[in-house]
Short mmCIF file of C-alpha atoms in Angstrom, two decimals:
data_model
loop_
_atom_site.label_atom_id
_atom_site.label_comp_id
_atom_site.label_asym_id
_atom_site.label_seq_id
_atom_site.Cartn_x
_atom_site.Cartn_y
_atom_site.Cartn_z
CA VAL H 26 -10.26 -4.50 12.93
CA THR H 27 -8.06 -4.69 9.81
CA THR H 28 -4.31 -5.59 10.16
CA LEU H 29 -1.68 -3.87 7.72
CA MET H 30 -2.18 -6.59 5.27
CA ALA H 31 -5.92 -6.38 5.42
CA ARG H 32 -6.44 -2.83 4.83
CA GLY H 33 -9.41 -2.54 2.55
CA ALA H 34 -10.71 -5.96 3.16
CA PHE H 35 -13.48 -4.12 5.49
CA PRO H 36 -14.39 -0.54 4.44
CA ASP H 37 -12.88 2.01 6.81
CA SER H 38 -16.14 4.05 6.54
CA HIS H 39 -18.33 1.32 7.95
CA PRO H 40 -19.26 2.39 11.52
CA GLN H 41 -17.99 -1.11 13.00
CA HIS H 42 -14.52 -0.35 11.56
CA LEU H 43 -12.11 0.56 14.35
CA GLY H 44 -8.76 0.66 12.43
CA MET H 45 -5.49 -1.10 12.43
CA PRO H 46 -4.27 -2.89 15.64
CA GLY H 47 -1.13 -2.74 17.31
CA MET H 48 1.83 -0.51 17.78
CA HIS H 49 0.77 1.52 14.65
CA GLY H 50 -2.89 1.13 15.21
CA THR H 51 -5.71 2.99 16.74
CA VAL H 52 -6.55 3.19 20.29
CA PRO H 53 -10.11 1.65 19.81
CA ALA H 54 -8.75 -1.17 17.65
CA VAL H 55 -6.13 -2.07 20.61
CA TYR H 56 -8.74 -1.63 23.22
CA ALA H 57 -11.06 -3.84 21.56
CA LEU H 58 -8.77 -6.72 21.04
CA GLN H 59 -7.28 -6.36 24.61
CA LYS H 60 -10.89 -6.42 26.36
CA SER H 61 -12.36 -9.03 23.91
CA ASP H 62 -13.64 -12.35 25.16
CA LEU H 63 -13.63 -13.87 21.59
CA LEU H 64 -11.24 -13.03 18.61
CA VAL H 65 -12.18 -14.42 15.21
CA THR H 66 -8.79 -14.16 13.39
CA LEU H 67 -9.06 -14.67 9.52
CA GLY H 68 -5.60 -15.11 7.84
CA ALA H 69 -3.61 -13.02 10.52
CA ARG H 70 -0.26 -14.29 12.14
CA PHE H 71 -0.35 -12.54 15.55
CA ASP H 72 2.98 -11.02 14.87
CA ASP H 73 4.70 -9.15 17.43
CA ARG H 74 3.94 -5.61 15.90
CA VAL H 75 0.26 -6.56 16.56
CA THR H 76 0.47 -8.37 19.99
CA GLY H 77 3.38 -6.81 21.63
CA LYS H 78 4.43 -9.35 24.43
CA LEU H 79 2.26 -12.37 23.75
CA ASP H 80 1.59 -13.21 27.42
CA SER H 81 -0.24 -9.73 27.91
CA PHE H 82 -2.07 -9.78 24.43
CA ALA H 83 -5.95 -10.12 24.71
CA PRO H 84 -5.49 -12.22 27.97
CA ASP H 85 -9.04 -13.03 28.52
CA ALA H 86 -9.85 -13.93 24.83
CA LYS H 87 -10.79 -17.16 23.16
CA VAL H 88 -9.33 -17.42 19.71
CA VAL H 89 -10.86 -18.89 16.65
CA HIS H 90 -7.97 -18.87 14.06
CA ALA H 91 -8.54 -19.68 10.47
CA ASP H 92 -5.76 -19.72 7.85
CA ILE H 93 -4.97 -21.53 4.48
CA ASP H 94 -1.74 -22.55 5.96
CA PRO H 95 -1.78 -25.08 8.63
CA ALA H 96 1.59 -24.04 9.87
CA GLU H 97 0.29 -20.57 11.09
CA ILE H 98 -2.44 -22.00 13.33
CA GLY H 99 -1.29 -21.84 16.66
CA LYS H 100 2.41 -20.61 15.95
CA ASN H 101 2.16 -17.51 18.16
CA ARG H 102 -1.07 -17.68 19.89
CA HIS H 103 -2.99 -20.86 20.99
CA ALA H 104 -5.98 -21.44 19.00
CA ASP H 105 -9.04 -22.43 20.92
CA VAL H 106 -10.84 -23.42 17.70
CA PRO H 107 -8.12 -23.98 14.64
CA ILE H 108 -9.62 -23.87 11.21
CA VAL H 109 -7.32 -24.54 8.31
CA GLY H 110 -8.97 -23.31 4.85
CA ASP H 111 -9.63 -20.43 2.53
CA ALA H 112 -11.03 -17.60 4.10
CA ARG H 113 -13.77 -16.96 1.57
CA HIS H 114 -15.08 -20.45 2.56
CA VAL H 115 -14.33 -20.24 6.36
CA ILE H 116 -16.52 -16.85 6.32
CA ASP H 117 -19.31 -18.58 4.68
CA GLU H 118 -19.35 -21.39 7.13
CA LEU H 119 -19.01 -19.36 10.20
CA ILE H 120 -21.87 -16.97 9.03
CA ALA H 121 -23.96 -20.23 8.68
CA ALA H 122 -22.83 -21.56 12.08
CA VAL H 123 -23.72 -18.32 14.20
CA THR H 124 -27.06 -17.46 12.17
CA GLY H 125 -29.90 -17.10 14.42
CA THR H 126 -27.73 -17.82 17.60
CA ALA H 127 -26.34 -14.19 18.21
CA ALA H 128 -27.66 -12.24 21.13
CA GLY H 129 -29.63 -9.06 20.32
CA ALA H 130 -27.93 -5.99 19.43
CA ASP H 131 -28.95 -4.07 22.73
CA ARG H 132 -26.61 -6.43 24.56
CA TYR H 133 -23.73 -4.63 22.83
CA GLN H 134 -24.65 -0.94 23.38
CA PRO H 135 -22.40 -0.31 26.44
CA TRP H 136 -19.39 -1.93 24.51
CA TRP H 137 -20.22 0.33 21.47
CA ALA H 138 -20.48 3.35 23.56
CA THR H 139 -17.01 2.70 24.99
CA LEU H 140 -15.46 2.14 21.69
CA ASN H 141 -17.05 5.03 20.19
CA ASP H 142 -15.97 7.13 23.01
CA LEU H 143 -12.48 6.16 22.65
CA ARG H 144 -12.80 6.78 18.69
CA GLU H 145 -13.75 10.22 19.35
CA ARG H 146 -11.16 10.92 22.08
CA TYR H 147 -8.23 9.65 20.42
CA PRO H 148 -8.35 9.97 16.75
CA LEU H 149 -5.23 9.46 14.30
CA GLY H 150 -3.54 12.47 14.20
CA TYR H 151 0.01 14.19 13.63
CA ASP H 152 2.00 17.39 14.64
CA GLU H 153 2.16 20.27 11.96
CA PRO H 154 5.53 21.51 11.31
CA THR H 155 6.26 24.99 12.55
CA ASP H 156 8.83 25.95 9.96
CA GLY H 157 6.32 26.12 7.13
CA THR H 158 6.87 22.48 5.57
CA LEU H 159 4.28 19.97 5.02
CA ALA H 160 3.95 17.15 7.19
CA PRO H 161 4.43 13.94 5.42
CA GLN H 162 1.15 12.47 6.84
CA TYR H 163 -0.58 15.74 5.49
CA VAL H 164 0.81 14.79 2.06
CA ILE H 165 -0.25 11.33 2.14
CA GLU H 166 -3.62 12.17 3.49
CA ARG H 167 -4.27 14.68 0.49
CA ILE H 168 -3.21 12.21 -1.97
CA GLY H 169 -5.90 9.93 -0.60
CA GLU H 170 -8.55 12.76 -0.34
CA LEU H 171 -8.04 13.92 -3.93
CA VAL H 172 -7.46 10.35 -5.67
CA GLY H 173 -10.17 8.80 -3.76
CA PRO H 174 -10.68 5.11 -2.80
CA ASP H 175 -11.03 3.63 -6.38
CA ALA H 176 -7.03 3.90 -6.98
CA ILE H 177 -4.46 1.37 -5.97
CA TYR H 178 -1.97 2.64 -3.42
CA VAL H 179 1.50 0.78 -3.24
CA ALA H 180 3.84 1.35 -0.37
CA GLY H 181 7.49 0.37 0.14
CA VAL H 182 8.80 -0.45 3.56
CA GLY H 183 9.12 1.94 6.74
CA GLN H 184 7.62 4.91 8.23
CA HIS H 185 5.80 6.14 5.00
CA GLN H 186 4.47 2.60 4.65
CA MET H 187 2.56 3.24 8.18
CA TRP H 188 1.51 6.55 7.21
CA ALA H 189 0.15 5.36 4.16
CA SER H 190 -1.69 2.62 5.87
CA GLN H 191 -3.16 4.83 8.46
CA PHE H 192 -3.96 8.17 6.58
CA ILE H 193 -5.63 7.05 3.30
CA LYS H 194 -9.13 5.79 3.63
CA TYR H 195 -9.55 2.27 2.14
CA GLU H 196 -13.02 1.24 1.22
CA ARG H 197 -12.31 -1.84 -1.22
CA PRO H 198 -10.17 -5.04 -1.35
CA ALA H 199 -7.02 -5.14 -3.40
CA THR H 200 -6.47 -1.37 -3.18
CA TRP H 201 -3.52 -1.50 -1.06
CA LEU H 202 -0.37 -3.21 -1.80
CA ASN H 203 2.48 -3.58 0.49
CA SER H 204 5.49 -5.94 1.48
CA GLY H 205 4.15 -6.41 5.10
CA GLY H 206 5.83 -9.29 6.79
CA ALA H 207 8.58 -9.67 4.31
CA GLY H 208 9.47 -6.11 4.60
CA THR H 209 11.10 -5.81 1.13
CA MET H 210 12.48 -2.33 0.78
CA GLY H 211 12.29 -1.23 -3.02
CA TYR H 212 8.85 -3.06 -3.50
CA ALA H 213 6.94 0.05 -4.32
CA VAL H 214 8.00 1.15 -7.71
CA PRO H 215 7.99 -2.48 -9.41
CA ALA H 216 4.77 -3.55 -7.68
CA ALA H 217 3.01 -0.47 -8.84
CA MET H 218 4.31 -1.05 -12.38
CA GLY H 219 2.83 -4.60 -12.25
CA ALA H 220 -0.61 -3.21 -10.86
CA LYS H 221 -0.73 -0.58 -13.53
CA VAL H 222 -0.19 -3.27 -16.30
CA GLY H 223 -2.71 -5.41 -14.36
CA LYS H 224 -5.16 -2.59 -14.25
CA PRO H 225 -4.35 0.07 -16.64
CA ASP H 226 -7.64 1.82 -16.38
CA THR H 227 -7.14 2.38 -12.60
CA GLN H 228 -5.14 4.98 -11.15
CA VAL H 229 -2.13 3.86 -9.36
CA TRP H 230 0.15 5.76 -6.88
CA ALA H 231 3.51 4.23 -5.43
CA ILE H 232 4.21 6.00 -2.02
CA ASP H 233 7.90 5.37 -1.24
CA GLY H 234 10.42 6.52 1.28
CA ASP H 235 13.79 7.87 0.09
CA GLY H 236 15.82 4.62 0.85
CA CYS H 237 13.35 2.31 -0.77
CA PHE H 238 13.20 4.57 -3.75
CA GLN H 239 16.94 4.38 -4.29
CA MET H 240 16.87 0.69 -4.42
CA THR H 241 14.36 0.16 -7.51
CA ASN H 242 14.22 3.79 -9.06
CA GLN H 243 16.07 2.44 -12.03
CA GLU H 244 12.84 0.64 -13.01
CA LEU H 245 11.29 4.10 -14.00
CA ALA H 246 13.35 3.73 -17.25
CA THR H 247 11.10 0.68 -17.84
CA CYS H 248 8.05 2.80 -17.15
CA ALA H 249 9.23 5.24 -19.80
CA LEU H 250 10.13 2.59 -22.35
CA GLU H 251 6.95 0.81 -21.94
CA GLY H 252 4.66 3.77 -21.33
CA ILE H 253 3.55 2.67 -17.76
CA PRO H 254 2.05 5.99 -16.32
CA VAL H 255 2.61 5.07 -12.53
CA LYS H 256 2.55 8.13 -10.01
CA ILE H 257 5.02 8.33 -7.34
CA ALA H 258 5.35 10.33 -4.17
CA VAL H 259 8.66 9.88 -2.46
CA ILE H 260 8.32 10.71 1.32
CA ASN H 261 11.41 11.85 3.04
#
């Protein structure tokens, strides 16, 4: 399960990937968290968009919570095993700790049968407009299909941000940039410019909402002056 800020950290195409959790997430991801007996949480905050009411979130789960910031450990959800450290090193050590101790894969077949059934019955979807216009989700989905997983996608804050996180398939780390947590409207255009300057040979798409775009569209003058070829889709 990958949160909004972790999209791309684990490939969407992997059979064990269930999608995003929480109020904007997928049914199998939410179900898996709620029914789990152990959550290994790497760098996540247990924010209310994921948990809903904290006292009803994953009520039977023990929590291993790793974060580089000690202030985050146990801030929202009690950590049964608190770990302060860089996720890269924590993952290496967790793998070493469990190697040779995990139960056989056969034990999890009923669990995966349930999750795969939910994945098939409740896929992400959207309603097609009846007036001949294009659904914004369709536009974002087609951008992802045509541009592919090697591009960098940048979103502002709002509904377009959720659609961009849901309907583009992310396969690689650092291909999804957004202002999750801070929620800074106007983030997309300047962040996309910075991404293009940092990776000039990579295609960069800014997916923005009309309100966010009004806040920083003046930066397009800099794009023109500096020759920064950022592609922008404004979703209204």
